[in-house]
Coordinates of C-alpha atoms in Angstrom, one line a residue:
Chain W
X1 CA 75.5 103.1 91.6
X2 CA 78.0 104.1 94.2
X3 CA 81.6 104.4 94.9
X4 CA 83.3 104.8 98.2
X5 CA 84.8 108.2 98.8
X6 CA 88.1 108.9 100.5
X7 CA 88.2 110.2 104.1
X8 CA 87.1 113.8 103.9
X9 CA 89.8 115.0 106.2
X10 CA 92.5 113.6 103.9
X11 CA 90.8 114.9 100.8
X12 CA 90.5 118.2 102.6
X13 CA 94.2 118.3 103.5
X14 CA 95.3 117.5 99.9
X15 CA 93.4 120.5 98.5
X16 CA 95.7 122.8 100.4
X17 CA 98.9 121.0 99.9
X18 CA 101.4 123.2 98.2
X19 CA 99.7 126.4 98.9
X20 CA 102.7 127.5 100.8
X21 CA 105.1 125.5 98.7
X22 CA 107.0 126.5 95.7
X23 CA 105.9 123.8 93.2
X24 CA 104.9 126.0 90.3
X25 CA 103.6 123.1 88.3
X26 CA 100.5 123.1 90.4
X27 CA 99.6 126.6 89.4
X28 CA 96.6 126.9 87.2
X29 CA 96.3 128.0 83.6
X30 CA 97.1 131.6 83.2
X31 CA 99.6 132.2 85.9
X32 CA 102.4 130.9 83.7
X33 CA 101.1 130.4 80.2
X34 CA 102.9 127.8 78.2
X35 CA 105.2 129.7 76.0
X36 CA 103.5 129.6 72.5
X37 CA 106.8 130.7 71.0
X38 CA 108.9 127.9 72.4
X39 CA 111.3 126.8 69.7
X40 CA 110.4 129.7 67.4
X41 CA 113.3 131.6 65.9
X42 CA 112.9 135.1 67.4
X43 CA 115.6 136.9 65.4
X44 CA 114.4 139.9 63.5
X45 CA 113.9 139.4 59.8
X46 CA 116.2 141.2 57.5
X47 CA 115.0 143.8 55.0
X48 CA 112.3 145.4 57.0
X49 CA 112.6 148.6 59.1
X50 CA 112.3 147.7 62.8
X51 CA 109.9 150.7 63.3
X52 CA 107.6 149.5 60.6
X53 CA 107.5 145.9 61.9
X54 CA 106.8 147.2 65.4
X55 CA 104.0 149.5 64.2
X56 CA 102.5 146.6 62.3
X57 CA 102.6 144.4 65.3
X58 CA 101.0 147.2 67.4
X59 CA 98.2 147.5 64.8
X60 CA 97.4 143.8 65.0
X61 CA 97.8 143.8 68.7
X62 CA 95.5 146.8 69.3
X63 CA 92.7 145.4 67.2
X64 CA 92.7 142.3 69.4
X65 CA 93.3 144.0 72.7
X66 CA 90.6 146.6 72.3
X67 CA 88.0 144.1 71.0
X68 CA 88.9 141.7 73.8
X69 CA 88.1 144.5 76.2
X70 CA 84.7 145.0 74.6
X71 CA 83.9 141.3 74.5
X72 CA 85.0 140.9 78.1
X73 CA 82.4 143.5 79.1
X74 CA 79.8 140.8 78.3
X75 CA 81.1 138.7 81.2
X76 CA 78.1 138.0 83.5
X77 CA 75.8 139.8 81.1
X78 CA 75.3 137.3 78.3
X79 CA 71.9 135.8 77.4
X80 CA 72.8 132.4 78.8
X81 CA 75.7 130.7 80.6
X82 CA 76.9 129.0 77.4
X83 CA 77.2 132.4 75.7
X84 CA 79.0 133.9 78.7
X85 CA 81.5 131.1 78.5
X86 CA 81.9 131.4 74.7
X87 CA 82.4 135.1 74.7
X88 CA 84.9 134.8 77.5
X89 CA 86.8 132.3 75.3
X90 CA 86.9 134.8 72.4
X91 CA 88.0 137.6 74.7
X92 CA 90.8 135.3 76.1
X93 CA 92.0 134.3 72.7
X94 CA 92.2 137.9 71.5
X95 CA 94.0 138.9 74.7
X96 CA 96.5 136.1 74.2
X97 CA 97.2 137.3 70.6
X98 CA 97.5 140.9 71.7
X99 CA 100.1 140.0 74.4
X100 CA 102.4 138.1 72.0
X101 CA 102.1 140.9 69.4
X102 CA 102.8 143.7 71.9
X103 CA 105.8 141.8 73.1
X104 CA 107.0 141.3 69.5
X105 CA 106.5 145.1 68.8
X106 CA 108.6 145.9 71.9
X107 CA 111.4 143.5 70.8
X108 CA 111.4 144.9 67.2
X109 CA 111.7 148.5 68.3
X110 CA 112.0 149.3 72.0
X111 CA 111.3 152.9 71.3
X112 CA 107.6 152.2 70.8
X113 CA 107.3 151.3 74.6
X114 CA 106.3 154.3 76.7
X115 CA 108.9 155.3 79.2
X116 CA 108.2 154.4 82.9
X117 CA 110.0 155.6 86.0
X118 CA 113.5 154.1 86.5
X119 CA 113.3 150.6 88.0
X120 CA 109.7 150.0 87.2
X121 CA 108.9 146.3 87.0
X122 CA 106.1 146.8 84.4
X123 CA 106.9 144.5 81.4
X124 CA 106.8 146.0 77.9
X125 CA 103.4 144.4 77.0
X126 CA 101.8 146.2 80.0
X127 CA 103.6 149.4 79.4
X128 CA 102.2 149.4 75.8
X129 CA 98.7 148.4 77.0
X130 CA 98.4 150.6 80.0
X131 CA 100.7 153.6 79.6
X132 CA 99.9 154.7 76.0
X133 CA 97.5 157.5 75.3
X134 CA 94.5 156.9 73.0
X135 CA 96.3 158.6 70.1
X136 CA 99.0 156.0 70.2
X137 CA 96.5 153.1 69.7
X138 CA 96.5 151.8 66.1
X139 CA 93.3 149.7 66.2
X140 CA 90.5 149.9 63.7
X141 CA 87.5 151.8 65.1
X142 CA 85.3 148.7 64.8
X143 CA 87.1 147.2 67.8
X144 CA 86.5 150.1 70.1
X145 CA 82.9 151.4 69.7
X146 CA 80.6 150.8 72.6
X147 CA 78.8 147.5 73.0
X148 CA 75.1 147.2 72.0
X149 CA 72.9 144.2 72.3
X150 CA 73.8 140.6 71.7
X151 CA 73.1 141.0 67.9
X152 CA 75.7 143.8 67.9
X153 CA 78.4 141.7 69.4
X154 CA 77.6 138.9 67.0
X155 CA 77.9 141.2 64.0
X156 CA 81.0 142.8 65.3
X157 CA 82.7 139.4 65.9
X158 CA 81.6 138.2 62.4
X159 CA 83.0 141.2 60.6
X160 CA 86.2 141.3 62.6
X161 CA 87.0 137.6 62.6
X162 CA 86.3 137.1 58.9
X163 CA 88.9 139.7 58.1
X164 CA 91.4 138.7 60.7
X165 CA 91.1 135.1 59.9
X166 CA 91.9 135.8 56.2
X167 CA 94.9 138.0 57.3
X168 CA 96.3 135.5 59.7
X169 CA 96.0 132.6 57.2
X170 CA 98.4 134.5 54.9
X171 CA 100.5 135.8 57.8
X172 CA 101.4 132.2 58.6
X173 CA 103.9 132.6 55.7
X174 CA 105.5 135.7 57.1
X175 CA 109.2 135.9 57.0
X176 CA 109.0 137.0 60.6
X177 CA 108.9 133.6 62.3
X178 CA 107.3 135.0 65.4
X179 CA 104.5 136.6 63.4
X180 CA 104.1 133.4 61.5
X181 CA 103.8 131.4 64.8
X182 CA 101.3 133.9 66.3
X183 CA 99.3 133.7 63.1
X184 CA 99.3 129.9 63.0
X185 CA 98.0 129.8 66.6
X186 CA 95.5 132.6 65.9
X187 CA 94.0 130.9 62.8
X188 CA 92.5 128.1 64.9
X189 CA 91.1 130.6 67.3
X190 CA 89.7 132.9 64.7
X191 CA 88.1 130.0 62.8
X192 CA 86.1 129.3 66.0
X193 CA 85.2 133.0 66.5
X194 CA 83.9 133.2 62.9
X195 CA 82.0 130.0 63.2
X196 CA 80.5 131.1 66.5
X197 CA 79.4 134.5 65.1
X198 CA 78.2 132.9 61.8
X199 CA 76.0 130.4 63.6
X200 CA 74.5 133.1 65.8
X201 CA 74.0 135.4 62.8
X202 CA 72.0 132.7 61.0
X203 CA 70.1 131.8 64.2
X204 CA 69.1 135.5 64.9
X205 CA 68.2 136.1 61.3
X206 CA 65.9 133.1 61.2
X207 CA 64.8 133.1 64.8
X208 CA 62.0 135.5 65.7
X209 CA 60.8 138.8 64.2
X210 CA 62.5 140.6 67.0
X211 CA 65.8 138.8 66.6
X212 CA 65.8 139.5 62.9
X213 CA 65.0 143.2 63.4
X214 CA 67.8 143.6 66.0
X215 CA 70.3 141.7 63.8
X216 CA 69.6 143.9 60.8
X217 CA 69.8 147.0 63.0
X218 CA 73.1 145.9 64.5
X219 CA 74.6 145.1 61.1
X220 CA 73.5 148.4 59.7
X221 CA 75.0 150.2 62.7
X222 CA 78.4 148.5 62.3
X223 CA 78.6 148.4 58.5
X224 CA 80.2 151.9 58.1
X225 CA 83.1 150.6 60.1
X226 CA 83.7 147.6 57.9
X227 CA 85.6 149.3 55.0
X228 CA 88.3 150.4 57.5
X229 CA 89.0 146.7 58.2
X230 CA 90.0 146.2 54.6
X231 CA 91.8 149.6 54.0
X232 CA 95.5 149.3 53.7
X233 CA 97.8 151.6 55.6
X234 CA 101.2 152.7 54.4
X235 CA 102.9 150.7 57.1
X236 CA 101.0 147.6 55.9
X237 CA 102.2 148.2 52.4
X238 CA 105.7 148.5 53.6
X239 CA 105.8 145.3 55.7
X240 CA 103.9 143.4 53.0
X241 CA 106.5 144.4 50.4
X242 CA 109.1 143.0 52.7
X243 CA 107.3 139.7 52.9
X244 CA 106.6 140.2 56.6
X245 CA 103.0 141.5 56.7
X246 CA 99.7 141.2 54.7
X247 CA 97.8 143.9 53.0
X248 CA 94.1 143.8 54.0
X249 CA 93.2 144.8 50.4
X250 CA 94.7 141.6 49.2
X251 CA 92.2 139.5 51.3
X252 CA 89.2 141.6 50.6
X253 CA 87.8 139.4 47.8
X254 CA 87.9 136.3 49.9
X255 CA 86.4 138.2 52.9
X256 CA 83.6 139.4 50.6
X257 CA 82.8 135.8 49.5
X258 CA 82.5 134.6 53.0
X259 CA 80.3 137.5 54.1
X260 CA 78.1 137.3 51.0
X261 CA 77.6 133.6 51.8
X262 CA 76.6 134.3 55.4
X263 CA 74.2 137.0 54.3
X264 CA 72.7 134.8 51.6
X265 CA 72.2 131.8 53.9
X266 CA 70.6 134.0 56.5
X267 CA 68.5 135.9 54.0
X268 CA 69.8 139.3 55.2
X269 CA 70.4 142.1 52.7
X270 CA 73.8 143.7 52.5
X271 CA 73.4 147.1 54.2
X272 CA 73.7 150.2 52.0
X273 CA 75.8 152.3 54.2
X274 CA 78.8 154.4 53.3
X275 CA 82.1 154.1 55.1
X276 CA 82.6 156.2 58.3
X277 CA 84.8 159.2 57.4
X278 CA 88.1 159.9 59.1
X279 CA 89.5 163.3 59.9
X280 CA 91.7 164.6 57.1
X281 CA 92.1 161.0 56.0
X282 CA 93.2 159.7 59.4
X283 CA 91.3 156.8 60.9
X284 CA 92.0 154.2 63.7
X285 CA 95.2 152.9 62.1
X286 CA 96.6 156.5 62.3
X287 CA 95.6 156.9 65.9
X288 CA 92.4 158.9 65.2
X289 CA 89.6 157.2 67.2
X290 CA 86.0 157.6 68.3
X291 CA 85.2 159.1 71.6
X292 CA 84.6 155.6 73.0
X293 CA 88.3 154.7 73.0
X294 CA 89.3 157.3 75.5
X295 CA 86.6 156.3 77.9
X296 CA 87.5 152.7 77.5
X297 CA 91.2 153.3 78.2
X298 CA 90.4 155.5 81.2
X299 CA 88.9 152.4 82.7
X300 CA 91.3 149.9 81.4
X301 CA 94.4 151.8 82.5
X302 CA 93.3 153.2 85.9
X303 CA 94.8 150.5 88.2
X304 CA 98.0 150.1 86.3
X305 CA 98.6 153.9 86.1
X306 CA 98.0 154.4 89.8
X307 CA 101.0 152.0 90.5
X308 CA 103.7 152.5 87.9
X309 CA 106.2 150.8 90.3
X310 CA 103.7 148.1 91.2
X311 CA 104.2 144.3 90.8
X312 CA 101.2 142.2 89.8
Chain O
X1 CA 55.7 94.1 91.4
X2 CA 55.8 97.4 93.1
X3 CA 57.5 98.2 96.4
X4 CA 55.6 99.9 99.2
X5 CA 56.6 103.3 100.4
X6 CA 58.1 101.9 103.6
X7 CA 60.3 99.4 101.6
X8 CA 61.5 102.2 99.4
X9 CA 62.2 104.3 102.5
X10 CA 64.2 101.4 104.0
X11 CA 66.2 101.0 100.8
X12 CA 67.0 104.7 100.7
X13 CA 68.1 104.7 104.3
X14 CA 70.3 101.6 103.7
X15 CA 72.0 103.4 100.9
X16 CA 72.6 106.4 103.1
X17 CA 73.9 104.3 105.9
X18 CA 76.4 102.6 103.6
X19 CA 77.6 106.0 102.4
X20 CA 76.5 105.0 98.9
X21 CA 75.2 107.5 96.3
X22 CA 71.6 108.2 95.6
X23 CA 71.0 108.6 91.9
X24 CA 68.4 110.7 90.1
X25 CA 66.2 107.7 89.2
X26 CA 66.3 106.2 92.7
X27 CA 63.4 106.7 95.0
X28 CA 64.0 109.5 97.5
X29 CA 61.9 111.1 100.2
X30 CA 60.3 114.4 99.0
X31 CA 62.0 116.3 101.9
X32 CA 65.4 115.0 100.7
X33 CA 64.7 116.1 97.1
X34 CA 63.5 119.6 98.3
X35 CA 66.5 120.0 100.6
X36 CA 68.8 119.1 97.7
X37 CA 67.2 121.4 95.2
X38 CA 67.5 124.2 97.8
X39 CA 71.2 123.5 98.5
X40 CA 72.3 122.8 94.9
X41 CA 70.4 125.7 93.5
X42 CA 71.8 128.0 96.2
X43 CA 75.3 126.8 95.3
X44 CA 74.7 127.3 91.5
X45 CA 73.3 130.8 92.2
X46 CA 76.4 131.6 94.3
X47 CA 78.7 130.7 91.4
X48 CA 76.7 132.9 89.0
X49 CA 76.3 135.9 91.4
X50 CA 79.9 135.4 92.3
X51 CA 80.9 136.3 88.8
X52 CA 79.9 139.9 89.5
X53 CA 82.2 141.1 92.3
X54 CA 85.3 139.8 90.6
X55 CA 84.1 140.3 87.0
X56 CA 83.8 144.0 87.9
X57 CA 87.7 144.1 87.9
X58 CA 88.3 142.4 84.5
X59 CA 88.2 145.7 82.6
X60 CA 90.5 147.3 85.2
X61 CA 93.0 144.5 85.8
X62 CA 96.5 146.0 86.3
X63 CA 98.4 143.7 83.9
X64 CA 97.4 141.7 80.8
X65 CA 98.5 138.5 82.5
X66 CA 96.2 139.2 85.5
X67 CA 93.4 140.1 83.2
X68 CA 93.7 136.7 81.5
X69 CA 93.8 134.9 84.8
X70 CA 90.8 136.8 86.1
X71 CA 88.8 136.4 82.9
X72 CA 89.5 132.6 82.9
X73 CA 88.5 132.4 86.6
X74 CA 85.2 134.2 86.2
X75 CA 84.6 132.0 83.1
X76 CA 85.2 128.9 85.3
X77 CA 82.5 130.2 87.7
X78 CA 80.0 130.3 84.8
X79 CA 81.1 126.7 84.1
X80 CA 80.5 125.7 87.7
X81 CA 77.1 127.3 87.6
X82 CA 76.4 125.2 84.5
X83 CA 77.3 121.9 86.1
X84 CA 75.4 122.7 89.3
X85 CA 72.2 123.7 87.4
X86 CA 72.5 120.5 85.4
X87 CA 72.8 118.5 88.7
X88 CA 69.7 120.3 89.9
X89 CA 67.9 119.6 86.7
X90 CA 68.2 115.9 87.4
X91 CA 65.9 116.6 90.4
X92 CA 63.2 117.9 88.1
X93 CA 63.7 121.7 88.2
X94 CA 64.8 123.6 85.1
X95 CA 67.5 126.2 84.9
X96 CA 65.0 128.8 83.9
X97 CA 62.8 128.1 86.9
X98 CA 65.8 128.2 89.2
X99 CA 67.0 131.5 87.6
X100 CA 63.5 133.0 88.1
X101 CA 63.5 131.9 91.8
X102 CA 66.8 133.6 92.2
X103 CA 65.8 136.9 90.7
X104 CA 62.5 136.8 92.6
X105 CA 64.4 136.3 95.8
X106 CA 62.8 132.9 96.5
X107 CA 66.2 131.2 96.5
X108 CA 69.4 132.5 98.1
X109 CA 73.0 132.6 97.2
X110 CA 76.1 132.9 99.4
X111 CA 76.0 136.2 101.3
X112 CA 79.7 136.8 100.8
X113 CA 78.9 138.1 97.3
X114 CA 76.8 140.9 98.8
X115 CA 80.1 142.6 99.9
X116 CA 81.7 145.0 97.5
X117 CA 85.1 144.6 95.7
X118 CA 86.9 147.9 96.2
X119 CA 90.5 147.3 95.1
X120 CA 92.4 144.9 92.9
X121 CA 93.7 143.2 96.1
X122 CA 90.1 142.0 96.6
X123 CA 90.5 139.7 93.6
X124 CA 93.4 138.0 95.5
X125 CA 91.7 138.0 98.8
X126 CA 88.5 136.5 97.3
X127 CA 90.7 133.8 95.8
X128 CA 92.5 133.1 99.0
X129 CA 89.9 133.5 101.7
X130 CA 86.6 133.3 100.0
X131 CA 87.5 130.4 97.7
X132 CA 89.4 128.9 100.6
X133 CA 86.3 129.0 102.8
X134 CA 84.2 127.7 99.9
X135 CA 86.6 124.8 99.5
X136 CA 86.4 123.9 103.2
X137 CA 82.6 123.8 102.7
X138 CA 82.8 121.9 99.5
X139 CA 85.4 119.2 99.8
X140 CA 83.2 117.2 102.2
X141 CA 80.4 117.6 99.6
X142 CA 82.4 115.5 97.1
X143 CA 81.1 112.6 99.1
X144 CA 77.6 114.0 99.6
X145 CA 74.9 111.3 99.2
X146 CA 73.4 112.6 95.9
X147 CA 75.5 111.4 93.0
X148 CA 75.3 114.2 90.5
X149 CA 76.0 116.8 93.1
X150 CA 78.9 114.9 94.5
X151 CA 80.5 114.4 91.1
X152 CA 80.0 118.0 90.1
X153 CA 81.7 119.0 93.4
X154 CA 84.8 116.9 92.7
X155 CA 85.4 118.8 89.5
X156 CA 84.5 122.1 91.0
X157 CA 86.8 121.6 94.0
X158 CA 89.8 120.9 91.8
X159 CA 89.2 124.2 89.9
X160 CA 88.5 126.1 93.1
X161 CA 91.8 125.1 94.6
X162 CA 93.5 126.5 91.5
X163 CA 91.6 129.7 92.0
X164 CA 92.7 129.8 95.7
X165 CA 96.3 129.3 94.7
X166 CA 96.1 132.0 92.1
X167 CA 94.5 134.5 94.6
X168 CA 97.2 133.7 97.1
X169 CA 99.9 134.1 94.5
X170 CA 98.5 137.5 93.5
X171 CA 98.6 138.7 97.1
X172 CA 102.2 137.3 97.5
X173 CA 103.3 139.2 94.4
X174 CA 101.6 142.4 95.7
X175 CA 103.3 142.0 99.0
X176 CA 106.7 142.0 97.2
X177 CA 105.7 145.3 95.5
X178 CA 105.3 148.8 96.9
X179 CA 104.2 150.0 100.3
X180 CA 100.9 151.1 98.8
X181 CA 100.3 147.6 97.4
X182 CA 101.1 146.0 100.8
X183 CA 98.6 148.4 102.5
X184 CA 96.1 147.5 99.8
X185 CA 96.4 143.8 100.6
X186 CA 96.1 144.3 104.4
X187 CA 93.0 146.6 103.9
X188 CA 91.4 144.0 101.7
X189 CA 92.1 141.1 104.2
X190 CA 90.7 143.3 107.0
X191 CA 87.5 143.7 105.1
X192 CA 87.0 140.1 104.0
X193 CA 88.2 138.2 107.1
X194 CA 84.9 138.3 109.1
X195 CA 82.6 137.9 106.1
X196 CA 84.7 134.8 105.1
X197 CA 84.2 133.3 108.6
X198 CA 80.4 133.9 108.2
X199 CA 80.4 131.8 105.0
X200 CA 80.2 128.7 107.2
X201 CA 76.8 129.8 108.3
X202 CA 75.4 130.5 111.8
X203 CA 76.8 128.7 114.9
X204 CA 75.7 125.1 115.2
X205 CA 73.1 125.8 117.9
X206 CA 71.4 128.3 115.6
X207 CA 71.5 126.4 112.3
X208 CA 68.0 125.2 111.6
X209 CA 68.5 122.8 108.7
X210 CA 71.9 121.3 109.7
X211 CA 70.7 118.2 111.7
X212 CA 68.5 116.8 109.0
X213 CA 71.0 117.5 106.2
X214 CA 73.7 115.7 108.3
X215 CA 71.4 112.7 108.8
X216 CA 70.7 112.5 105.1
X217 CA 74.4 112.6 104.3
X218 CA 73.9 115.8 102.3
X219 CA 76.0 117.7 104.7
X220 CA 79.0 116.0 106.3
X221 CA 80.4 118.5 108.9
X222 CA 78.9 121.1 111.2
X223 CA 79.3 124.8 110.5
X224 CA 81.5 125.3 113.6
X225 CA 83.8 122.4 112.7
X226 CA 84.4 123.8 109.3
X227 CA 84.9 127.3 110.6
X228 CA 87.5 126.1 113.0
X229 CA 89.3 124.2 110.3
X230 CA 89.4 127.2 108.1
X231 CA 90.9 129.4 110.8
X232 CA 93.5 126.8 111.6
X233 CA 94.5 126.6 108.0
X234 CA 94.5 130.3 107.3
X235 CA 96.8 131.4 110.1
X236 CA 100.0 130.0 108.8
X237 CA 99.1 131.2 105.3
X238 CA 98.6 134.8 106.7
X239 CA 102.0 134.6 108.5
X240 CA 103.7 133.5 105.3
X241 CA 102.1 136.3 103.5
X242 CA 102.9 138.9 106.1
X243 CA 99.3 140.1 106.9
X244 CA 97.2 140.0 110.1
X245 CA 93.6 139.2 110.7
X246 CA 91.5 141.8 112.4
X247 CA 90.7 139.8 115.5
X248 CA 92.3 140.5 118.9
X249 CA 91.1 137.2 120.3
X250 CA 92.9 135.1 117.6
X251 CA 95.6 133.0 119.3
X252 CA 96.9 129.4 119.4
X253 CA 95.3 127.3 122.2
X254 CA 97.8 124.6 123.1
X255 CA 95.2 122.6 125.1
X256 CA 92.7 122.4 122.3
X257 CA 95.3 122.1 119.5
X258 CA 93.4 124.8 117.6
X259 CA 93.3 128.6 117.3
X260 CA 90.8 130.5 119.5
X261 CA 89.0 133.3 117.7
X262 CA 86.4 136.0 118.2
X263 CA 82.7 136.0 117.4
X264 CA 81.7 137.3 114.0
X265 CA 79.1 140.1 114.0
X266 CA 76.0 137.9 113.6
X267 CA 73.7 140.9 113.5
X268 CA 75.5 142.1 110.3
X269 CA 75.3 138.5 109.0
X270 CA 71.5 138.5 109.5
X271 CA 71.2 142.0 107.9
X272 CA 73.0 140.7 104.8
X273 CA 71.1 137.4 104.7
X274 CA 67.8 139.3 104.9
X275 CA 68.7 141.4 101.9
X276 CA 70.2 144.6 103.4
X277 CA 73.8 143.8 102.7
X278 CA 75.9 146.4 100.9
X279 CA 75.3 144.9 97.4
X280 CA 72.2 142.6 97.6
X281 CA 70.0 144.7 95.5
X282 CA 72.7 145.5 93.0
X283 CA 73.6 141.8 92.5
X284 CA 70.1 140.7 91.9
X285 CA 69.3 143.7 89.7
X286 CA 72.3 142.8 87.6
X287 CA 71.3 139.2 87.2
X288 CA 67.7 140.2 86.5
X289 CA 68.8 142.6 83.8
X290 CA 71.1 140.1 82.1
X291 CA 68.4 137.5 82.2
X292 CA 65.7 139.8 80.8
X293 CA 67.9 141.4 78.2
X294 CA 68.8 137.9 77.0
X295 CA 65.2 136.7 76.7
X296 CA 64.8 137.6 73.0
X297 CA 68.1 135.7 72.2
X298 CA 66.9 132.6 74.0
X299 CA 63.5 132.8 72.3
X300 CA 65.2 133.2 68.9
X301 CA 67.5 130.2 69.6
X302 CA 64.4 128.1 70.5
X303 CA 62.4 129.3 67.5
X304 CA 65.4 128.5 65.2
X305 CA 65.9 125.1 66.7
X306 CA 62.2 124.2 66.4
X307 CA 62.1 125.3 62.8
X308 CA 65.3 123.4 62.0
X309 CA 63.9 120.3 63.7
X310 CA 60.7 120.5 61.7
X311 CA 62.6 120.8 58.4
X312 CA 64.8 117.8 59.4
X313 CA 61.7 115.8 60.3
X314 CA 60.0 116.6 57.0
X315 CA 63.0 115.7 55.1
X316 CA 63.4 112.4 57.1
X317 CA 59.7 111.6 56.4
X318 CA 60.2 112.0 52.7
X319 CA 63.4 109.9 52.7
X320 CA 61.9 107.1 54.8
X321 CA 58.4 106.8 53.5
X322 CA 59.0 104.5 50.5
X323 CA 60.8 101.8 52.4
X324 CA 58.2 98.9 52.6
X325 CA 60.0 97.4 55.6
X326 CA 59.0 100.4 57.6
X327 CA 55.3 99.6 57.1
X328 CA 53.6 98.2 60.2
X329 CA 51.1 95.3 60.2
X330 CA 48.3 97.6 59.3
X331 CA 50.1 98.9 56.3
X332 CA 50.7 102.3 57.7
X333 CA 54.2 103.8 57.4
X334 CA 55.8 104.2 60.8
X335 CA 56.7 107.7 61.6
X336 CA 58.0 108.9 64.8

């Protein structure tokens, strides 16, 4: 029932060993992420316009970055500690995907990176995240709308991850070896996100009257944003034709099968809501957003923009 | 045969005297149990309330890398809260009861979290000084007498030390940046130094529960011992970083072999402890709102689990019923 513990003073000392040293191996997760692209061929694929590849990467990145922000807003606000931890995992996964994709966009076409003062140490991924205006963001509007209750975040993650998982599964075959590597990593993450959201969708649907009512309301609220996830932009057509990207319309059938199954198992009717209109045909992918994105970016970018020469 | 209370007490005291662990199913004096519930719960609450001041900067982190580090750190705090609530549950109090005691103000959390976070440097300073002070308090607890608490602390201390390094590394990086960033770091350190010293609790001669906790092996060092150790460790780190602490009395004492330092503002400490700190109401209101807003989700999960369990049981009954070997001596089918 017992084990003897070491002298507390020794244990104490050891905790602080290396605080002043330079042994980077002791630093925790996150300070220096393992390079997920180690060993991956980073040369640009032939036969695709660099600008199109960069824009495509920005689209995939912004979907993840903006939703990661919304999911991270749940931190310390979730219904239970387990959910706080799970939602933080999802936000971290999406953030990780966004970073790799923004870096790839910058490598494909440096002109997509906003200009910063001469000598600024801000890396391209941060220049793209923090120094772009809302109109330069290419994410779908589903990623950006304000959070609602827990049913809302469950529905949003379900719709988002079902589509993104289907896209990334195909993107693993991309001729761009970097996109293929990002997709291979992302597939495992998205499979978990979809599973998490699917299990909660079922639980809320069959839990209590209140949970079911809230779930149905949340799904109804988000449904008009769902068609935009499956719409195909001209840039997506272009990169798909070059064997580098995937057209959302090509995964729509399998996405529908998955969603219909979740709805059927949960006993929830498919909402009868029409798609949210754009403005003269422009939607999130074209940089036309809801009012929510500007407010989100004001918060997200405030510290970075105050210190364009700062080191973090 | 049953042991008498005094024999049980003797066994308990012998375990403590040998620096062995008390385990949840062992007999323990009621006072010991209560003290532990109070301390472990207070620790768990501190982790959960501690998510707020730093969590407030996740959406404003200045780089994507720092955002990931901070999000992972705040997530770790939720994990620490989870282990500690579990340790506390082995003493017979549920997480729900503990959460309710927190939001009703019947249990406390570390007062440090009642100070505001006002710049991104605070994320670094909290890692360096606040997590550093917490580690000073917590490392001796790895050998605390109650097994589940001690084991939770071993894991928590390892992660806390990562957090401390990350915080220090953020400040180091900022100090290499612009003049404004250096000023931001110094301002943050100026604000957090004294509250960090207060984290060790009141001076030994005014600490009401310390003596009993030391005797029971729940606590291993006095408040003043730990505070001195923290000051001694922090000084070389501050010098390496290039910041100063806001204490004119802070200087090396060759004779003692320690740094001398000034007296924290204990009046401010008492104000904060009693609920009038800069953020006490805000922190509790936030926790209360999250808990209450989540009630319908927890109810739904319980209702769904109950319904699933009933369905499983019905199915199991049907599947098991025909097996004759399951019939008891009276011919009835055994069901659980």
